[in-house]
Coordinates of C-alpha atoms in Angstrom, one line a residue:
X290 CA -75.7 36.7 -0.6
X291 CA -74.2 39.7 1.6
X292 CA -75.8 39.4 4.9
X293 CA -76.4 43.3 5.6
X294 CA -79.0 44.6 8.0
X295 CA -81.9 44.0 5.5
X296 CA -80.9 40.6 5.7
X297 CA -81.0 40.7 9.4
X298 CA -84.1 42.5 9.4
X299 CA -86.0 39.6 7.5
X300 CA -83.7 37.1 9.8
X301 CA -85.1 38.7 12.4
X302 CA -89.3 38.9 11.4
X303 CA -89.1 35.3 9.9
X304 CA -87.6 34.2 12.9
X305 CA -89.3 35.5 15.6
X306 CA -92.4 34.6 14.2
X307 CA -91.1 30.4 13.8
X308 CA -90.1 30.9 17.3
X309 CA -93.5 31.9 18.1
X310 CA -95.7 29.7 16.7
X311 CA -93.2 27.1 18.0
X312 CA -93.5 27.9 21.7
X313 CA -97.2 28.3 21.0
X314 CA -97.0 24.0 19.5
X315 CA -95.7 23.0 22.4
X316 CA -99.2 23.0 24.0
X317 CA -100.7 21.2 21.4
X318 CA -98.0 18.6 21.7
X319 CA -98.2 17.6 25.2
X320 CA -102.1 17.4 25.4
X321 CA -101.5 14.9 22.5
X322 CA -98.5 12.9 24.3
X323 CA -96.5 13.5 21.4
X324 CA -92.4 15.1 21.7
X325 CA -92.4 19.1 20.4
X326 CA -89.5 17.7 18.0
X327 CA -92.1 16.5 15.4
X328 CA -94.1 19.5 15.0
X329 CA -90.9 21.4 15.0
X330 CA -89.8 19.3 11.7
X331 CA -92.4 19.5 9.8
X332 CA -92.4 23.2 10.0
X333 CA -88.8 22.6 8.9
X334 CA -89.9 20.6 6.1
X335 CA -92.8 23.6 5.6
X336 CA -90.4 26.2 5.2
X337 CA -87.8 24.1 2.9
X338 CA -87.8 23.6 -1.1
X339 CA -91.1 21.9 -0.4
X340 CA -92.8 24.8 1.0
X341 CA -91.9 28.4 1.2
X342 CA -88.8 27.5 -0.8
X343 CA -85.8 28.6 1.8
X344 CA -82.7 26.5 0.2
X345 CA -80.6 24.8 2.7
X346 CA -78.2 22.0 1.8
X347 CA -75.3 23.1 3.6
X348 CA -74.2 19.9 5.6
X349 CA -71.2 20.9 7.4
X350 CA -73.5 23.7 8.7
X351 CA -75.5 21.5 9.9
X352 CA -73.5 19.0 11.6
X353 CA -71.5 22.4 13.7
X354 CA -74.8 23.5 14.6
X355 CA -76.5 20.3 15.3
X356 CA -73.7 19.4 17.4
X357 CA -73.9 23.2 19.4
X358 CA -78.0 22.5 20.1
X359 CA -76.9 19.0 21.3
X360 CA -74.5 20.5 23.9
X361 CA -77.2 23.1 25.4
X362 CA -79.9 20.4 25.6
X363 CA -77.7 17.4 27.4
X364 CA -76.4 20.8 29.6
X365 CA -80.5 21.5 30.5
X366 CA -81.0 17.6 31.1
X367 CA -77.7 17.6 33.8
X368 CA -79.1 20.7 35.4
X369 CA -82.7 19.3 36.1
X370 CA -81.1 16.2 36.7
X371 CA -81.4 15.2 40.5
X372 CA -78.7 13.1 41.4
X373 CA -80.2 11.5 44.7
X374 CA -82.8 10.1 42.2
X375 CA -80.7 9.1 39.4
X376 CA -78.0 7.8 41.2
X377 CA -79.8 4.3 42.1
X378 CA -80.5 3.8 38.4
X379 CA -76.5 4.7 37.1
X380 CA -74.9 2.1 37.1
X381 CA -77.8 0.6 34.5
X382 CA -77.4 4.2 32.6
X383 CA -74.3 3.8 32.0
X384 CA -74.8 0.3 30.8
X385 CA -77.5 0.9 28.6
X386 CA -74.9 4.4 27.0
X387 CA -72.2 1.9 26.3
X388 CA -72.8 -2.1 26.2
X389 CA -76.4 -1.5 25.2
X390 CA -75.3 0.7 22.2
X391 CA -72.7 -1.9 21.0
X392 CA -75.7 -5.0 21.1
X393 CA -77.9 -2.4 19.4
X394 CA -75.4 -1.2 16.7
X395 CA -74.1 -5.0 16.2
X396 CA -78.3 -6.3 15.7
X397 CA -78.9 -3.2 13.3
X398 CA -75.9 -3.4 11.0
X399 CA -76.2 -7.2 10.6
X400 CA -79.6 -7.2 9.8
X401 CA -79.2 -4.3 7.5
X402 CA -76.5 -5.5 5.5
X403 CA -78.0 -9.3 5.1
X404 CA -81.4 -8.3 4.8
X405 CA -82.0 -4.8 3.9
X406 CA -78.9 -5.6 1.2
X407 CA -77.5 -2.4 2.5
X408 CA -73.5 -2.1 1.8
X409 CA -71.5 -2.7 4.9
X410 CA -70.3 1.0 5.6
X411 CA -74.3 1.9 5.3
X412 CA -75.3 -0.8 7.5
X413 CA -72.7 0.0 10.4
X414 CA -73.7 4.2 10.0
X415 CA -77.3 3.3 10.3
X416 CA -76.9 0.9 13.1
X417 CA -74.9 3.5 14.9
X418 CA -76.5 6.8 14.0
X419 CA -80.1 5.3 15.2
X420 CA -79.1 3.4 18.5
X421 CA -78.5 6.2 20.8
X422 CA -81.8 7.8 22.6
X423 CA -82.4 11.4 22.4
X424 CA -82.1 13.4 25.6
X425 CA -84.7 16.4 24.3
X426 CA -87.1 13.2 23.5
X427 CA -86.7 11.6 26.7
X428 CA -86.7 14.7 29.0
X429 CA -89.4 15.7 27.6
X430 CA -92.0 13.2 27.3
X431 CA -90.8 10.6 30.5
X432 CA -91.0 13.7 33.4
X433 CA -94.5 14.1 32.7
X434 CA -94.9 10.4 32.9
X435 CA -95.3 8.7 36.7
X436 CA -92.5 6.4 36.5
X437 CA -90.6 5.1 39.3
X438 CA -87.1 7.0 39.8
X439 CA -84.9 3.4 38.5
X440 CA -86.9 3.5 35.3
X441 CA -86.7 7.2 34.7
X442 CA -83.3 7.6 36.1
X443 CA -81.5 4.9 34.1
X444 CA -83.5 6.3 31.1
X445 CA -82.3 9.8 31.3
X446 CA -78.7 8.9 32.4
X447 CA -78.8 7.0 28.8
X448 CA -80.2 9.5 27.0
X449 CA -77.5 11.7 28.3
X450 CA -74.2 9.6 28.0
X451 CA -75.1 7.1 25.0
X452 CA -75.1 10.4 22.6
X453 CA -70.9 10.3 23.4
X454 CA -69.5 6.9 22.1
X455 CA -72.1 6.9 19.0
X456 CA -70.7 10.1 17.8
X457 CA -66.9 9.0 18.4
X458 CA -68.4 5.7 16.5
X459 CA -70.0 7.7 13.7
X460 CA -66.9 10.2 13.1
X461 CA -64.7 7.0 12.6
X462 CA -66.7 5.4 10.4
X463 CA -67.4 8.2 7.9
X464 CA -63.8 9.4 8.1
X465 CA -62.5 5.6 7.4
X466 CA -60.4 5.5 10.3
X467 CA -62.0 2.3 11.4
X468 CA -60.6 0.6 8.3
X469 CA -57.2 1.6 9.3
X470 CA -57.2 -0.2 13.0
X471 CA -58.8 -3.3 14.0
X472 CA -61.9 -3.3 16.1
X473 CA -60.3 -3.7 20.1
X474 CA -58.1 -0.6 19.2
X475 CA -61.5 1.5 17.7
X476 CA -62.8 -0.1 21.1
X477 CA -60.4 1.6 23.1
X478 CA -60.2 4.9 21.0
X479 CA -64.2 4.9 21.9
X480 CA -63.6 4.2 25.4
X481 CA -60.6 6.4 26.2
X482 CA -62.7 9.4 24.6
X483 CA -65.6 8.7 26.8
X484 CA -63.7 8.2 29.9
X485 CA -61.8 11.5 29.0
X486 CA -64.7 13.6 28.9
X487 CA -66.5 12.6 32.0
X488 CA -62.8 13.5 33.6
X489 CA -63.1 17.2 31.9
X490 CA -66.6 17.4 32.9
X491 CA -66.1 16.3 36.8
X492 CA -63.6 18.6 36.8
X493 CA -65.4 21.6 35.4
X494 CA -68.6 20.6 37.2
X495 CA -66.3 20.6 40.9
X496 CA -64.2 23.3 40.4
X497 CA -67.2 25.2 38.6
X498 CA -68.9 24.8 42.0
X499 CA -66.3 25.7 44.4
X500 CA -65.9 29.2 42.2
X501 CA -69.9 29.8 42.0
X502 CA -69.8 29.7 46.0
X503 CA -67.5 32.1 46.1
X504 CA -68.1 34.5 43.5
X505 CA -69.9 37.7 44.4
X506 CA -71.5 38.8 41.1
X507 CA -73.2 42.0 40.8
X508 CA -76.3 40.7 39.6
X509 CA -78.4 37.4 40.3
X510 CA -79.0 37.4 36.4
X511 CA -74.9 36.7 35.8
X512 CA -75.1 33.2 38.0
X513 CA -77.4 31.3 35.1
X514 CA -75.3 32.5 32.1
X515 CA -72.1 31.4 34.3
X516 CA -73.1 28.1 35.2
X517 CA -74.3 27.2 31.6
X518 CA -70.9 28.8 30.5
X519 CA -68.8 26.2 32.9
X520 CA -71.1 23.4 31.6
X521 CA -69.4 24.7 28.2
X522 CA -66.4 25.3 29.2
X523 CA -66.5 21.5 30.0
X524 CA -67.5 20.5 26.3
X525 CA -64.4 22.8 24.9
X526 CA -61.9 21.8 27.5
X527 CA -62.3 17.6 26.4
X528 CA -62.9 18.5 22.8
X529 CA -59.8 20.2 22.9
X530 CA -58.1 17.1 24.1
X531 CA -59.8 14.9 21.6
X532 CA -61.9 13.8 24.2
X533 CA -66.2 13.5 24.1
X534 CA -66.9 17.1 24.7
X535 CA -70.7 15.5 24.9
X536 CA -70.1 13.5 28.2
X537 CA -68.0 16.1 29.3
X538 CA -71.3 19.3 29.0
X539 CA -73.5 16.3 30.7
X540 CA -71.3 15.4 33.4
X541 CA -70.4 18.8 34.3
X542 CA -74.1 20.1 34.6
X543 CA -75.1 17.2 36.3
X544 CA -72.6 18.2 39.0
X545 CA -73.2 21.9 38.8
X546 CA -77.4 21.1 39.1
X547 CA -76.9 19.0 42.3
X548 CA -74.7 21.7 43.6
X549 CA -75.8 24.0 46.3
X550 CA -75.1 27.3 44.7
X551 CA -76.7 30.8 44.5
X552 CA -80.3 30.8 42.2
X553 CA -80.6 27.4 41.5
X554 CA -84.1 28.3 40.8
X555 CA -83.2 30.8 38.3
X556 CA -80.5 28.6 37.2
X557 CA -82.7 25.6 36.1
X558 CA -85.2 28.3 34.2
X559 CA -82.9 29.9 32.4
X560 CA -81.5 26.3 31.4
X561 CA -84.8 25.2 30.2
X562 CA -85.1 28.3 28.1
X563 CA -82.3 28.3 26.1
X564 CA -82.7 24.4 25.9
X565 CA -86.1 24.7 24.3
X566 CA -84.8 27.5 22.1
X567 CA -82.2 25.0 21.1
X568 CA -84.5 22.1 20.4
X569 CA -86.5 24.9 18.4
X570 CA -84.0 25.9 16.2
X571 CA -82.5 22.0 15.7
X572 CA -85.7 20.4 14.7
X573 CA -86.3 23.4 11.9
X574 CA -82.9 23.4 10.8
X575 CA -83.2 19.3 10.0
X576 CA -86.8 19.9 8.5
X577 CA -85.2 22.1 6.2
X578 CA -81.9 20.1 5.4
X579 CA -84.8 17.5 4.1
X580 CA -85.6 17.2 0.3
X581 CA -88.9 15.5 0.0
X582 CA -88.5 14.8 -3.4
X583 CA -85.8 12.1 -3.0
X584 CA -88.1 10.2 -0.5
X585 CA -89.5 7.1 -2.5
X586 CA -91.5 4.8 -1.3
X587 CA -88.0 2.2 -1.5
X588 CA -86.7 4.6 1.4
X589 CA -90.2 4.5 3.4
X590 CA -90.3 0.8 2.8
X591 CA -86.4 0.6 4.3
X592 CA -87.2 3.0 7.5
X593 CA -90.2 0.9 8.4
X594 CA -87.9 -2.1 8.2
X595 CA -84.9 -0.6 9.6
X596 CA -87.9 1.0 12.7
X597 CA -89.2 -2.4 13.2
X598 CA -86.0 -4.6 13.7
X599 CA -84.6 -1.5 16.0
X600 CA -87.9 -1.3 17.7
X601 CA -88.8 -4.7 18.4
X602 CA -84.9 -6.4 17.7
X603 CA -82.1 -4.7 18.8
X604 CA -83.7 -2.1 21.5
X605 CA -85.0 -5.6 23.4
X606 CA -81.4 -7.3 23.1
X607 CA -79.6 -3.9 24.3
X608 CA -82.1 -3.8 27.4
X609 CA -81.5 -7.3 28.4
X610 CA -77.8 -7.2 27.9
X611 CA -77.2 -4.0 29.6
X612 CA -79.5 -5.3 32.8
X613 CA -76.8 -7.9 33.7
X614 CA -75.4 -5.4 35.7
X615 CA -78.5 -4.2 37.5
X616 CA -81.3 -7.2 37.1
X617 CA -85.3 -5.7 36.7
X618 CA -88.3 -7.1 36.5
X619 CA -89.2 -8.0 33.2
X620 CA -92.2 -5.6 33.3
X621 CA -90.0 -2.5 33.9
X622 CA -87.4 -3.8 31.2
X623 CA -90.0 -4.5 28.9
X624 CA -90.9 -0.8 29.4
X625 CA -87.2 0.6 28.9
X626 CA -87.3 -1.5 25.5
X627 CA -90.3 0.4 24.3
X628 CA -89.2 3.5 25.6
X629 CA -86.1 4.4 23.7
X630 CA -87.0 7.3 22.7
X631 CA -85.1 8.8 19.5
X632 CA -85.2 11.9 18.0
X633 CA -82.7 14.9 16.7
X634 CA -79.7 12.6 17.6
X635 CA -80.1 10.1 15.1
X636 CA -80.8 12.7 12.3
X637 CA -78.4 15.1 13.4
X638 CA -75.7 12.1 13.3
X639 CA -76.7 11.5 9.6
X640 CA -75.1 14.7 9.0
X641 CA -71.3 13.2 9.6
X642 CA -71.1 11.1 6.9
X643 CA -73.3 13.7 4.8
X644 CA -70.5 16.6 5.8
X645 CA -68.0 13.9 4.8
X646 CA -69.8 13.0 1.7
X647 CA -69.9 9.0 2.2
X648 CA -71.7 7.5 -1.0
X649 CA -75.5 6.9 0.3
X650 CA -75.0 9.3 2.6
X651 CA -78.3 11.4 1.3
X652 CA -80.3 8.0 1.1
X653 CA -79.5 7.2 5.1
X654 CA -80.5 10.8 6.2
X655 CA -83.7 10.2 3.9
X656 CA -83.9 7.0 5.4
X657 CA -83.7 8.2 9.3
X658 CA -85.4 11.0 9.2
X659 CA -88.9 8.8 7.9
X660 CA -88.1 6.3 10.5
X661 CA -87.5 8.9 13.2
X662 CA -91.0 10.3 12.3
X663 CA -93.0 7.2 11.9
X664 CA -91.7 5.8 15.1
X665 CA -91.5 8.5 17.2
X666 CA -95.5 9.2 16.3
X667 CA -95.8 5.2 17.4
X668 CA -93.8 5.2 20.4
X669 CA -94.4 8.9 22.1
X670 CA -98.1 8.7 22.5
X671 CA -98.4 5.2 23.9
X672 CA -96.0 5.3 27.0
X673 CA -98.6 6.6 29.8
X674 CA -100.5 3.8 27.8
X675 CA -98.1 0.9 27.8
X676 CA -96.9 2.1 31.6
X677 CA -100.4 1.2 33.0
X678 CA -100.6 -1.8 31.0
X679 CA -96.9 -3.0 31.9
X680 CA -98.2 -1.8 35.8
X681 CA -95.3 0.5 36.1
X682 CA -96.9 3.7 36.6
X683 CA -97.0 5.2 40.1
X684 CA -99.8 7.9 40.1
X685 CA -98.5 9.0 44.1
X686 CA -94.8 9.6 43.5
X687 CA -94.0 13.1 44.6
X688 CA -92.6 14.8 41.9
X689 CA -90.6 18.3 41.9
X690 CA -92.5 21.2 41.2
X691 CA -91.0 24.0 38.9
X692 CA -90.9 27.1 40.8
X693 CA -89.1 30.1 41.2
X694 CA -89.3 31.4 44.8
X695 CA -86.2 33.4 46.2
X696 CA -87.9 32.7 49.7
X697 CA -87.5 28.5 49.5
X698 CA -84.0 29.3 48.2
X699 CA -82.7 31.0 51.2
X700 CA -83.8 28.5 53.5
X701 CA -82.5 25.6 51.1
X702 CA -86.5 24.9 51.0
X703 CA -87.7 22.4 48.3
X704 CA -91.8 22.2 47.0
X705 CA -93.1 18.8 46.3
X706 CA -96.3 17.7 44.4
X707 CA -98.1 14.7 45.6
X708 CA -101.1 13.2 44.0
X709 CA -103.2 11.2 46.2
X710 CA -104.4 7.9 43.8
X711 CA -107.2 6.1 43.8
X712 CA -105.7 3.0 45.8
X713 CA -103.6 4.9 47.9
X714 CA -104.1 4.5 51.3
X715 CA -103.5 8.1 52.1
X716 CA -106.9 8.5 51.3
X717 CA -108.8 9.4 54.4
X718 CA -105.4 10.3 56.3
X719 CA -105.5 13.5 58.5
X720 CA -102.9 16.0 57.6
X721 CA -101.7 16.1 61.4
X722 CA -101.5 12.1 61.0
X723 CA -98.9 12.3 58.1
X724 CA -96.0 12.9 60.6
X725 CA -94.0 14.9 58.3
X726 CA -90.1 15.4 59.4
X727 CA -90.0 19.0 61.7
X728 CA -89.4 21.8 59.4
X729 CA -91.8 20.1 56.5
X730 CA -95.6 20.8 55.8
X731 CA -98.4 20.3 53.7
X732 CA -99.1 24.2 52.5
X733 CA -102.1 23.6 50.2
X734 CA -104.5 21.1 49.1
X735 CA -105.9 21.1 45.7
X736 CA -109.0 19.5 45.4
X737 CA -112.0 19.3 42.8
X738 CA -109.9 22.6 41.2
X739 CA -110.3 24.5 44.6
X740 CA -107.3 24.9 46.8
X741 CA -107.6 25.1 50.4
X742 CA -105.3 26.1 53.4
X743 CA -105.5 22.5 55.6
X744 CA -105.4 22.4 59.2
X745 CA -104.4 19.7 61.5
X746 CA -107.6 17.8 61.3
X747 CA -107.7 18.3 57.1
X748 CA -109.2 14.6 56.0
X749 CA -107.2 14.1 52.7
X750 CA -108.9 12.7 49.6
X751 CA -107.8 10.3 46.6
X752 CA -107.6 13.0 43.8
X753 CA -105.9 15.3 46.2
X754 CA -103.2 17.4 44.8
X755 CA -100.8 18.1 47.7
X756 CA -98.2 21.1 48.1
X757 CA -95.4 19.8 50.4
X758 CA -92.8 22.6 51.4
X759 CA -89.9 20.5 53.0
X760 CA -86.2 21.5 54.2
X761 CA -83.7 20.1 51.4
X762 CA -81.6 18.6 54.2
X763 CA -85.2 16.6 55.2
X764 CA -86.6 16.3 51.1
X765 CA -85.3 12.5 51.3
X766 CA -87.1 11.5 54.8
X767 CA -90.1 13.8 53.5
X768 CA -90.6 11.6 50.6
X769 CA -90.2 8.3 52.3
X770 CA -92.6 8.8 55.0
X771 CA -95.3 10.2 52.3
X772 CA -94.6 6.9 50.3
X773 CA -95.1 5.2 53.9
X774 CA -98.4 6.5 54.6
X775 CA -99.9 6.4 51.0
X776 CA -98.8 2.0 51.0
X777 CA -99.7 2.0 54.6
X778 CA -102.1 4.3 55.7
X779 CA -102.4 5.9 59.1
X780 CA -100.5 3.4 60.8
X781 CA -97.4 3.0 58.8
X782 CA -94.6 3.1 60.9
X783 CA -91.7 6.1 61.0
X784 CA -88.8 3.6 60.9
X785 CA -90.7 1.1 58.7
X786 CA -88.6 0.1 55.5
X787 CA -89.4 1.9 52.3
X788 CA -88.7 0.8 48.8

């Protein structure tokens, strides 16, 4: 078919329109706790052979654009990524992207091969392509869930590096090349990649920096495009040198969004946008790479099997291995074992071996793509749930507020949300009695769906919503005397020790 400019005119109404009634589903999806990735598949599947009848078997096609959406979403989750926050909860990131990964892969493919009577190859691809967590899953569902910041943090630096030595393990694999070495030199192939790309993506996050301070662009509009561009520049620099381009696009916009440069504001919207538009145009794109007809109920009856030991197996083992390094409570790691969020990743893997055209290949993307549905519809909606119940939730943690003020950038200002819990001891607190660090305030209260200006003597409430405008330079002593005063009321000392 000649693509001519009737064909880009139907491109064009067909696809605005998906777009549309996509953005429009993602309301629907959060009021039901659920990730957007879901809805955005089975309009995939709606508009496939099944449905409407739009053909689309190209698999190549859909690893090179898989792997493009990939890149703009793990570029999105550096950019919102606070480092201050994440940076207590690495070190068990890290651990979970790499030695968690290898427990998980190990559990999977074992049980796969002398249970599930899957072939060895099949067993190793499915163990591999369905351990790593998805970033879009876990950005999107965890930030509207009070966690504390070691939880979230060590979830969304996974979610962001554990994509990298799965797709290295995957490519080998379905090209045969781990045949040809034994396993410590696939090991170090794995490791070298990874440790390549985070070098590419320091030094394009660094150097990305120190040119974005300098720069004088004509227009505040170039500064988003050209910090996602370095983010990219990043991903092609290490891919180049047969490094992870992945860990590379994360690093670097983890370094450019905890930079101080020009419209970080309009940097981190602009992110977001294209991010969603990403996830929007991945999660159709694998709906319609799906042929229904070849599901049976053998391949649901595998998925649910292959869900469960992942679920309930191998996710539990790769959380208690990985936390060697960085010891929890076993409340919070029970909580990181049941949220491992996976999503697009695990599908959009399947599509390596399926470009490559490993026999079974069609079977395992049939056979993910069920168990990334079922589970994901198990999992998602339960979290808030399973947080209370697990007592990790923390209704009073001030969390960012998405805003985009020109005024708070020029004075390096940040807003903070607080919500005032039922058992805080905040409750009944005078705003003059909070003590905020000079330079910080309490701007608005928003109470019973009513905001009010507060003054000085302003009793605060449980159910209060706060608005705290605080210097970036004070954010960190801001935060720590609000969690003061909410564990120890009016008397809770400056200096006291906060945890």
């Amino acid at each position: 078919m000649t693509f001519d400019v009737h064909a880009l005119d139907e491109f064009v109404l067909v696809g605005s329109a998906v777009t549309l009634l996509a953005i429009l589903a993602v309301r629907v999806s959060t009021r039901a706790g659920l990730p957007s990735l879901l809805i955005y598949l089975l309009m995939g599947v709606a508009l496939g052979e099944a449905g409407l009848g739009i053909q689309f078997e190209d698999a190549a096609a859909a690893h090179a654009l898989g792997f493009a959406a990939l890149a703009v979403i793990l570029a999105e989750g550096g950019l919102t990524t606070s480092w201050r926050e994440a940076r207590s909860s690495m070190r068990l990131g890290v651990s979970l992207a790499t030695v968690g990964i290898v427990a998980s892969v190990a559990v999977v493919a074992v049980v796969a091969h002398y249970v599930l009577g899957l072939p060895w190859e099949l067993a190793v691809l499915l163990g591999a392509v369905c351990s790593p967590t998805d970033a879009a899953a876990v950005f999107s569902v965890l930030r509207v869930v009070p966690l504390p910041r070691r939880i979230s943090g060590a979830l969304e630096a996974e979610s962001g590096l554990n994509d990298a030595p799965t797709v290295v393990l995957v490519t080998l694999v379905s090209t045969g090349a781990v045949g040809d070495h034994p396993p410590v030199v696939v090991a170090g192939i794995v490791v070298g990649e990874l440790l390549l790309g985070i070098a590419c993506g320091l030094a394009a996050g660094f150097g990305g920096a120190w040119l974005m301070r300098r720069a004088a662009l004509p227009t505040a509009g170039l500064y988003p495009l050209a910090v996602l561009t370095l983010t990219f520049l990043g991903y092609g620099v290490a891919a180049a040198l047969h490094g992870s381009g992945f860990a590379a696009v994360y690093v670097a916009a983890l370094v450019l969004g905890n930079s101080e440069l020009p419209h970080r504001g309009a940097t981190r919207s602009f992110a977001e946008g294209v991010a969603w538009l990403a996830q929007i145009g991945l999660f159709v794109m694998l709906g319609l790479l799906l042929s229904p007809g070849r599901i049976t109920l053998s391949t649901v009856g595998l998925a649910l099997a292959a869900g469960l030991v992942l679920t309930l197996v191998a996710r539990p083992i790769s959380v208690a291995v990985s936390a060697v390094v960085q010891p929890m409570p076993w409340r919070e790691l029970a909580f990181l074992s049941w949220a491992g969020l996976r999503g697009a990743v695990p599908i959009v893997l399947t599509t390596i071996p399926l470009a490559e055209g490993i026999d079974g290949s069609e079977r395992l993307f049939d056979l993910v793509f069920v168990m990334v549905v079922v589970f994901t519809l198990l999992t998602g909606p339960t979290l808030p749930w399973a947080a209370r119940v697990l007592r990790v939730a923390r209704r009073s943690e001030p969390r960012d507020l998405d805003v985009e003020a020109a005024p708070l950038e020029r004075v390096a200002a940040d807003l903070l949300q607080v919500t005032i819990s039922p058992r805080s001891l905040m409750h009944g607190v005078e705003v003059g009695e909070l003590r905020l660090p000079q330079g910080a305030s309490v701007s608005l209260v928003i109470r019973d769906d009513q905001t009010l200006v507060p003054e000085r003597r302003t009793a605060l409430r449980a159910g209060d919503h706060l608005l705290v405008v605080t210097p970036r330079r004070q954010r960190e002593q801001t935060e720590k005397r609000l969690r003061q005063v909410s564990r120890g009321g009016r008397l809770a000392q400056w200096l006291g020790p906060v945890r």
